[in-house]
Amino acid sequence: MIEIEDLSFAYRTGEEDAIPALRGVNLRIGPGQFVAVIGHNGSGKSTLVKLLVAVLYPTEGRIRVDGIPVRPGNEWEVRERISVVFQDPDDQLVMNRVADDVAFGPENLGLPREKIAERVHSSLEALGLEEMGERLIEDLSPGQKQRVAIAGALAMRPRFLVLDEPTTLLPAPVAARLISTVRDLNRSGGMGVLHITHSMSEAALFDRVVVMDEGKLVLDGTPAEIFREVDRLRSIGLDVPPAVSLVHRLRARGVPLEGDILDGADLRRALAALAESPAYRRCSG
Ligand SMILES: Nc1ncnc2c1ncn2[C@@H]1O[C@H](COP(=O)(O)OP(=O)(O)O)[C@@H](O)[C@H]1O
Ligand SMILES: [Mg+2]
């Protein structure tokens, strides 16, 4: 369980007034939850991630991970439980060779050699990097580096995986594969996932969506609940998935589409149901 209570954080920049980045955030993420976080640029998402793994410490409030308070002295206990992939992969890749970087975390956990090799292999495979173990990180593209960083996080077998906009640098098919890999690990191993994304369609694939605005948590619910709030989301600089936007416009014009519609498949079902409905048959004669 990740427990965040009354969390506030301000960046101190010299003599100037501190810049508030988080204001009174309360959030609980249960074991095995599959959660997306959305919010426009500067809403505090990356700051929250840094506080979760003790890269920064709260100005006010508390964070606990499986009961362990996140505070100086507990960093390593916390980071064994939460693995984070930061927004910029260059911030976290430490070794020269891909396989060595993925092995770095498990080595620090003091695992036996065979166990480390096994984890490196399976993590590279999960990210489609099985052929790249011997490559030098400096020769990789930004998207490949991002995948190495994610493989390294997975190799820790954490209770919670936190991904800060991991799909921004990835081509669409690789991004889709990443989400499905993470979903598999969530289902099979009970790994909790906190996935920050600017893609509304991606957020719609999660069980729960948390929305941030100006350092505050403003909405929290299922994708269906969140994407019903089309006008509210737009007022805080966010959009909705394309299917949701289309349905919003059709409903505004009186087209009686039923149910929660989040993607193209939902929309096709709703249109098929509409075509079968007595009202539609009357209209179309
Ligand atoms: N290192 C920093 N120093 C000063 N202000 C920062 C720093 N990092 C972020 N901020 C500010 O904190 C706020 C939240 O930023 P951030 O957490 O990066 O948001 P997001 O990840 O949602 O884009 C923004 O106003 C941003 O300008
Ligand atoms: Mg960010």
mmCIF file with all atom_site columns, C-alpha atoms in Angstrom, residues 132-271:
data_model
loop_
_atom_site.group_PDB
_atom_site.id
_atom_site.type_symbol
_atom_site.label_atom_id
_atom_site.label_alt_id
_atom_site.label_comp_id
_atom_site.label_asym_id
_atom_site.label_entity_id
_atom_site.label_seq_id
_atom_site.pdbx_PDB_ins_code
_atom_site.Cartn_x
_atom_site.Cartn_y
_atom_site.Cartn_z
_atom_site.occupancy
_atom_site.B_iso_or_equiv
_atom_site.pdbx_formal_charge
_atom_site.auth_seq_id
_atom_site.auth_comp_id
_atom_site.auth_asym_id
_atom_site.auth_atom_id
_atom_site.pdbx_PDB_model_num
ATOM 1   C CA . MET A 1 132 ? 20.648  -5.945  -27.192 1.00 0.00 ? 132 MET A CA 1
ATOM 2   C CA . GLY A 1 133 ? 22.234  -7.110  -23.933 1.00 0.00 ? 133 GLY A CA 1
ATOM 3   C CA . GLU A 1 134 ? 25.781  -6.598  -25.205 1.00 0.00 ? 134 GLU A CA 1
ATOM 4   C CA . ARG A 1 135 ? 25.160  -3.200  -26.776 1.00 0.00 ? 135 ARG A CA 1
ATOM 5   C CA . LEU A 1 136 ? 26.560  0.025   -25.366 1.00 0.00 ? 136 LEU A CA 1
ATOM 6   C CA . ILE A 1 137 ? 23.939  2.326   -23.918 1.00 0.00 ? 137 ILE A CA 1
ATOM 7   C CA . GLU A 1 138 ? 25.524  5.393   -25.512 1.00 0.00 ? 138 GLU A CA 1
ATOM 8   C CA . ASP A 1 139 ? 24.794  3.890   -28.953 1.00 0.00 ? 139 ASP A CA 1
ATOM 9   C CA . LEU A 1 140 ? 21.058  3.502   -28.322 1.00 0.00 ? 140 LEU A CA 1
ATOM 10  C CA . SER A 1 141 ? 18.187  5.753   -29.407 1.00 0.00 ? 141 SER A CA 1
ATOM 11  C CA . PRO A 1 142 ? 16.249  7.627   -26.689 1.00 0.00 ? 142 PRO A CA 1
ATOM 12  C CA . GLY A 1 143 ? 13.374  5.122   -27.017 1.00 0.00 ? 143 GLY A CA 1
ATOM 13  C CA . GLN A 1 144 ? 15.748  2.164   -26.624 1.00 0.00 ? 144 GLN A CA 1
ATOM 14  C CA . LYS A 1 145 ? 17.327  3.800   -23.571 1.00 0.00 ? 145 LYS A CA 1
ATOM 15  C CA . GLN A 1 146 ? 13.850  4.253   -22.136 1.00 0.00 ? 146 GLN A CA 1
ATOM 16  C CA . ARG A 1 147 ? 13.217  0.535   -22.595 1.00 0.00 ? 147 ARG A CA 1
ATOM 17  C CA . VAL A 1 148 ? 16.509  -0.342  -20.875 1.00 0.00 ? 148 VAL A CA 1
ATOM 18  C CA . ALA A 1 149 ? 15.507  1.856   -17.932 1.00 0.00 ? 149 ALA A CA 1
ATOM 19  C CA . ILE A 1 150 ? 12.145  0.069   -17.721 1.00 0.00 ? 150 ILE A CA 1
ATOM 20  C CA . ALA A 1 151 ? 13.807  -3.368  -17.957 1.00 0.00 ? 151 ALA A CA 1
ATOM 21  C CA . GLY A 1 152 ? 16.069  -2.328  -15.068 1.00 0.00 ? 152 GLY A CA 1
ATOM 22  C CA . ALA A 1 153 ? 13.064  -1.328  -12.985 1.00 0.00 ? 153 ALA A CA 1
ATOM 23  C CA . LEU A 1 154 ? 11.273  -4.619  -13.737 1.00 0.00 ? 154 LEU A CA 1
ATOM 24  C CA . ALA A 1 155 ? 14.377  -6.624  -12.816 1.00 0.00 ? 155 ALA A CA 1
ATOM 25  C CA . MET A 1 156 ? 13.912  -5.393  -9.245  1.00 0.00 ? 156 MET A CA 1
ATOM 26  C CA . ARG A 1 157 ? 10.560  -7.254  -9.131  1.00 0.00 ? 157 ARG A CA 1
ATOM 27  C CA . PRO A 1 158 ? 9.092   -4.368  -7.168  1.00 0.00 ? 158 PRO A CA 1
ATOM 28  C CA . ARG A 1 159 ? 5.763   -4.359  -5.331  1.00 0.00 ? 159 ARG A CA 1
ATOM 29  C CA . PHE A 1 160 ? 5.036   -1.104  -7.192  1.00 0.00 ? 160 PHE A CA 1
ATOM 30  C CA . LEU A 1 161 ? 6.289   0.134   -10.535 1.00 0.00 ? 161 LEU A CA 1
ATOM 31  C CA . VAL A 1 162 ? 6.078   3.875   -11.177 1.00 0.00 ? 162 VAL A CA 1
ATOM 32  C CA . LEU A 1 163 ? 6.532   5.027   -14.773 1.00 0.00 ? 163 LEU A CA 1
ATOM 33  C CA . ASP A 1 164 ? 6.865   8.749   -15.503 1.00 0.00 ? 164 ASP A CA 1
ATOM 34  C CA . GLU A 1 165 ? 5.657   9.321   -19.075 1.00 0.00 ? 165 GLU A CA 1
ATOM 35  C CA . PRO A 1 166 ? 7.492   6.228   -20.328 1.00 0.00 ? 166 PRO A CA 1
ATOM 36  C CA . THR A 1 167 ? 5.746   6.113   -23.690 1.00 0.00 ? 167 THR A CA 1
ATOM 37  C CA . THR A 1 168 ? 6.586   9.649   -24.861 1.00 0.00 ? 168 THR A CA 1
ATOM 38  C CA . LEU A 1 169 ? 9.795   8.506   -26.539 1.00 0.00 ? 169 LEU A CA 1
ATOM 39  C CA . LEU A 1 170 ? 8.467   5.205   -27.864 1.00 0.00 ? 170 LEU A CA 1
ATOM 40  C CA . PRO A 1 171 ? 6.983   4.384   -31.267 1.00 0.00 ? 171 PRO A CA 1
ATOM 41  C CA . ALA A 1 172 ? 3.279   3.450   -30.958 1.00 0.00 ? 172 ALA A CA 1
ATOM 42  C CA . PRO A 1 173 ? 3.677   -0.346  -31.345 1.00 0.00 ? 173 PRO A CA 1
ATOM 43  C CA . VAL A 1 174 ? 6.443   -0.415  -28.711 1.00 0.00 ? 174 VAL A CA 1
ATOM 44  C CA . ALA A 1 175 ? 4.350   1.727   -26.375 1.00 0.00 ? 175 ALA A CA 1
ATOM 45  C CA . ALA A 1 176 ? 1.391   -0.655  -26.778 1.00 0.00 ? 176 ALA A CA 1
ATOM 46  C CA . ARG A 1 177 ? 3.650   -3.616  -26.065 1.00 0.00 ? 177 ARG A CA 1
ATOM 47  C CA . LEU A 1 178 ? 4.999   -1.924  -22.954 1.00 0.00 ? 178 LEU A CA 1
ATOM 48  C CA . ILE A 1 179 ? 1.521   -1.342  -21.558 1.00 0.00 ? 179 ILE A CA 1
ATOM 49  C CA . SER A 1 180 ? 0.509   -4.937  -22.202 1.00 0.00 ? 180 SER A CA 1
ATOM 50  C CA . THR A 1 181 ? 3.738   -6.246  -20.607 1.00 0.00 ? 181 THR A CA 1
ATOM 51  C CA . VAL A 1 182 ? 3.110   -4.142  -17.532 1.00 0.00 ? 182 VAL A CA 1
ATOM 52  C CA . ARG A 1 183 ? -0.505  -5.325  -17.454 1.00 0.00 ? 183 ARG A CA 1
ATOM 53  C CA . ASP A 1 184 ? 0.635   -8.964  -17.584 1.00 0.00 ? 184 ASP A CA 1
ATOM 54  C CA . LEU A 1 185 ? 3.032   -8.412  -14.677 1.00 0.00 ? 185 LEU A CA 1
ATOM 55  C CA . ASN A 1 186 ? 0.244   -6.670  -12.798 1.00 0.00 ? 186 ASN A CA 1
ATOM 56  C CA . ARG A 1 187 ? -2.169  -9.565  -13.345 1.00 0.00 ? 187 ARG A CA 1
ATOM 57  C CA . SER A 1 188 ? 0.255   -12.448 -12.881 1.00 0.00 ? 188 SER A CA 1
ATOM 58  C CA . GLY A 1 189 ? 2.539   -11.057 -10.170 1.00 0.00 ? 189 GLY A CA 1
ATOM 59  C CA . GLY A 1 190 ? 0.263   -8.582  -8.422  1.00 0.00 ? 190 GLY A CA 1
ATOM 60  C CA . MET A 1 191 ? 2.672   -5.720  -9.133  1.00 0.00 ? 191 MET A CA 1
ATOM 61  C CA . GLY A 1 192 ? 1.002   -2.356  -8.491  1.00 0.00 ? 192 GLY A CA 1
ATOM 62  C CA . VAL A 1 193 ? 1.467   0.167   -11.307 1.00 0.00 ? 193 VAL A CA 1
ATOM 63  C CA . LEU A 1 194 ? 1.371   3.948   -11.295 1.00 0.00 ? 194 LEU A CA 1
ATOM 64  C CA . HIS A 1 195 ? 1.661   5.089   -14.891 1.00 0.00 ? 195 HIS A CA 1
ATOM 65  C CA . ILE A 1 196 ? 1.960   8.777   -15.726 1.00 0.00 ? 196 ILE A CA 1
ATOM 66  C CA . THR A 1 197 ? 0.901   9.596   -19.249 1.00 0.00 ? 197 THR A CA 1
ATOM 67  C CA . HIS A 1 198 ? -0.144  12.457  -21.490 1.00 0.00 ? 198 HIS A CA 1
ATOM 68  C CA . SER A 1 199 ? -2.105  10.015  -23.671 1.00 0.00 ? 199 SER A CA 1
ATOM 69  C CA . MET A 1 200 ? -5.763  9.905   -22.725 1.00 0.00 ? 200 MET A CA 1
ATOM 70  C CA . SER A 1 201 ? -6.305  6.735   -24.760 1.00 0.00 ? 201 SER A CA 1
ATOM 71  C CA . GLU A 1 202 ? -3.575  5.080   -22.733 1.00 0.00 ? 202 GLU A CA 1
ATOM 72  C CA . ALA A 1 203 ? -5.067  6.270   -19.438 1.00 0.00 ? 203 ALA A CA 1
ATOM 73  C CA . ALA A 1 204 ? -8.374  4.685   -20.478 1.00 0.00 ? 204 ALA A CA 1
ATOM 74  C CA . LEU A 1 205 ? -6.670  1.248   -20.373 1.00 0.00 ? 205 LEU A CA 1
ATOM 75  C CA . PHE A 1 206 ? -6.111  1.462   -16.594 1.00 0.00 ? 206 PHE A CA 1
ATOM 76  C CA . ASP A 1 207 ? -8.473  0.460   -13.776 1.00 0.00 ? 207 ASP A CA 1
ATOM 77  C CA . ARG A 1 208 ? -8.222  3.821   -12.071 1.00 0.00 ? 208 ARG A CA 1
ATOM 78  C CA . VAL A 1 209 ? -7.312  7.310   -13.280 1.00 0.00 ? 209 VAL A CA 1
ATOM 79  C CA . VAL A 1 210 ? -6.030  10.078  -11.014 1.00 0.00 ? 210 VAL A CA 1
ATOM 80  C CA . VAL A 1 211 ? -6.116  13.644  -12.350 1.00 0.00 ? 211 VAL A CA 1
ATOM 81  C CA . MET A 1 212 ? -3.782  16.408  -11.166 1.00 0.00 ? 212 MET A CA 1
ATOM 82  C CA . ASP A 1 213 ? -4.056  20.140  -11.664 1.00 0.00 ? 213 ASP A CA 1
ATOM 83  C CA . GLU A 1 214 ? -1.790  22.828  -10.213 1.00 0.00 ? 214 GLU A CA 1
ATOM 84  C CA . GLY A 1 215 ? -0.329  20.554  -7.596  1.00 0.00 ? 215 GLY A CA 1
ATOM 85  C CA . LYS A 1 216 ? -3.668  19.191  -6.448  1.00 0.00 ? 216 LYS A CA 1
ATOM 86  C CA . LEU A 1 217 ? -5.408  15.901  -6.984  1.00 0.00 ? 217 LEU A CA 1
ATOM 87  C CA . VAL A 1 218 ? -8.694  16.947  -8.560  1.00 0.00 ? 218 VAL A CA 1
ATOM 88  C CA . LEU A 1 219 ? -10.376 13.769  -9.835  1.00 0.00 ? 219 LEU A CA 1
ATOM 89  C CA . ASP A 1 220 ? -9.979  10.088  -8.988  1.00 0.00 ? 220 ASP A CA 1
ATOM 90  C CA . GLY A 1 221 ? -12.105 7.315   -10.442 1.00 0.00 ? 221 GLY A CA 1
ATOM 91  C CA . THR A 1 222 ? -12.524 4.658   -13.094 1.00 0.00 ? 222 THR A CA 1
ATOM 92  C CA . PRO A 1 223 ? -11.776 5.730   -16.700 1.00 0.00 ? 223 PRO A CA 1
ATOM 93  C CA . ALA A 1 224 ? -15.537 5.759   -17.363 1.00 0.00 ? 224 ALA A CA 1
ATOM 94  C CA . GLU A 1 225 ? -16.101 8.094   -14.407 1.00 0.00 ? 225 GLU A CA 1
ATOM 95  C CA . ILE A 1 226 ? -13.198 10.380  -15.303 1.00 0.00 ? 226 ILE A CA 1
ATOM 96  C CA . PHE A 1 227 ? -13.897 10.664  -19.028 1.00 0.00 ? 227 PHE A CA 1
ATOM 97  C CA . ARG A 1 228 ? -17.520 11.537  -18.359 1.00 0.00 ? 228 ARG A CA 1
ATOM 98  C CA . GLU A 1 229 ? -16.117 14.884  -17.106 1.00 0.00 ? 229 GLU A CA 1
ATOM 99  C CA . VAL A 1 230 ? -15.288 16.162  -20.587 1.00 0.00 ? 230 VAL A CA 1
ATOM 100 C CA . ASP A 1 231 ? -15.821 19.866  -19.845 1.00 0.00 ? 231 ASP A CA 1
ATOM 101 C CA . ARG A 1 232 ? -14.029 19.710  -16.493 1.00 0.00 ? 232 ARG A CA 1
ATOM 102 C CA . LEU A 1 233 ? -11.014 18.007  -18.075 1.00 0.00 ? 233 LEU A CA 1
ATOM 103 C CA . ARG A 1 234 ? -10.894 20.553  -20.892 1.00 0.00 ? 234 ARG A CA 1
ATOM 104 C CA . SER A 1 235 ? -11.038 23.399  -18.371 1.00 0.00 ? 235 SER A CA 1
ATOM 105 C CA . ILE A 1 236 ? -7.784  22.135  -16.835 1.00 0.00 ? 236 ILE A CA 1
ATOM 106 C CA . GLY A 1 237 ? -6.018  21.743  -20.164 1.00 0.00 ? 237 GLY A CA 1
ATOM 107 C CA . LEU A 1 238 ? -6.655  18.040  -20.741 1.00 0.00 ? 238 LEU A CA 1
ATOM 108 C CA . ASP A 1 239 ? -8.422  16.310  -23.547 1.00 0.00 ? 239 ASP A CA 1
ATOM 109 C CA . VAL A 1 240 ? -10.322 13.023  -23.653 1.00 0.00 ? 240 VAL A CA 1
ATOM 110 C CA . PRO A 1 241 ? -9.787  9.953   -25.843 1.00 0.00 ? 241 PRO A CA 1
ATOM 111 C CA . PRO A 1 242 ? -10.937 10.510  -29.467 1.00 0.00 ? 242 PRO A CA 1
ATOM 112 C CA . ALA A 1 243 ? -13.955 8.174   -29.136 1.00 0.00 ? 243 ALA A CA 1
ATOM 113 C CA . VAL A 1 244 ? -15.092 9.997   -25.980 1.00 0.00 ? 244 VAL A CA 1
ATOM 114 C CA . SER A 1 245 ? -14.813 13.355  -27.739 1.00 0.00 ? 245 SER A CA 1
ATOM 115 C CA . LEU A 1 246 ? -16.861 12.158  -30.714 1.00 0.00 ? 246 LEU A CA 1
ATOM 116 C CA . VAL A 1 247 ? -19.561 10.668  -28.470 1.00 0.00 ? 247 VAL A CA 1
ATOM 117 C CA . HIS A 1 248 ? -19.695 13.910  -26.462 1.00 0.00 ? 248 HIS A CA 1
ATOM 118 C CA . ARG A 1 249 ? -20.451 15.846  -29.662 1.00 0.00 ? 249 ARG A CA 1
ATOM 119 C CA . LEU A 1 250 ? -22.989 13.298  -30.913 1.00 0.00 ? 250 LEU A CA 1
ATOM 120 C CA . ARG A 1 251 ? -24.833 13.272  -27.585 1.00 0.00 ? 251 ARG A CA 1
ATOM 121 C CA . ALA A 1 252 ? -24.860 17.083  -27.554 1.00 0.00 ? 252 ALA A CA 1
ATOM 122 C CA . ARG A 1 253 ? -26.746 16.867  -30.857 1.00 0.00 ? 253 ARG A CA 1
ATOM 123 C CA . GLY A 1 254 ? -29.251 14.460  -29.394 1.00 0.00 ? 254 GLY A CA 1
ATOM 124 C CA . VAL A 1 255 ? -27.901 11.138  -30.633 1.00 0.00 ? 255 VAL A CA 1
ATOM 125 C CA . PRO A 1 256 ? -28.914 8.712   -27.856 1.00 0.00 ? 256 PRO A CA 1
ATOM 126 C CA . LEU A 1 257 ? -25.761 6.608   -27.509 1.00 0.00 ? 257 LEU A CA 1
ATOM 127 C CA . GLU A 1 258 ? -25.999 4.356   -24.456 1.00 0.00 ? 258 GLU A CA 1
ATOM 128 C CA . GLY A 1 259 ? -23.416 3.329   -21.890 1.00 0.00 ? 259 GLY A CA 1
ATOM 129 C CA . ASP A 1 260 ? -19.782 4.175   -21.212 1.00 0.00 ? 260 ASP A CA 1
ATOM 130 C CA . ILE A 1 261 ? -17.845 4.624   -24.426 1.00 0.00 ? 261 ILE A CA 1
ATOM 131 C CA . LEU A 1 262 ? -14.054 4.880   -24.116 1.00 0.00 ? 262 LEU A CA 1
ATOM 132 C CA . ASP A 1 263 ? -12.686 3.560   -27.403 1.00 0.00 ? 263 ASP A CA 1
ATOM 133 C CA . GLY A 1 264 ? -13.552 2.606   -30.962 1.00 0.00 ? 264 GLY A CA 1
ATOM 134 C CA . ALA A 1 265 ? -14.780 -0.869  -30.001 1.00 0.00 ? 265 ALA A CA 1
ATOM 135 C CA . ASP A 1 266 ? -17.214 0.592   -27.424 1.00 0.00 ? 266 ASP A CA 1
ATOM 136 C CA . LEU A 1 267 ? -18.400 3.090   -30.004 1.00 0.00 ? 267 LEU A CA 1
ATOM 137 C CA . ARG A 1 268 ? -19.056 0.415   -32.634 1.00 0.00 ? 268 ARG A CA 1
ATOM 138 C CA . ARG A 1 269 ? -21.102 -1.566  -30.094 1.00 0.00 ? 269 ARG A CA 1
ATOM 139 C CA . ALA A 1 270 ? -23.121 1.523   -29.117 1.00 0.00 ? 270 ALA A CA 1
ATOM 140 C CA . LEU A 1 271 ? -23.790 2.426   -32.766 1.00 0.00 ? 271 LEU A CA 1
#
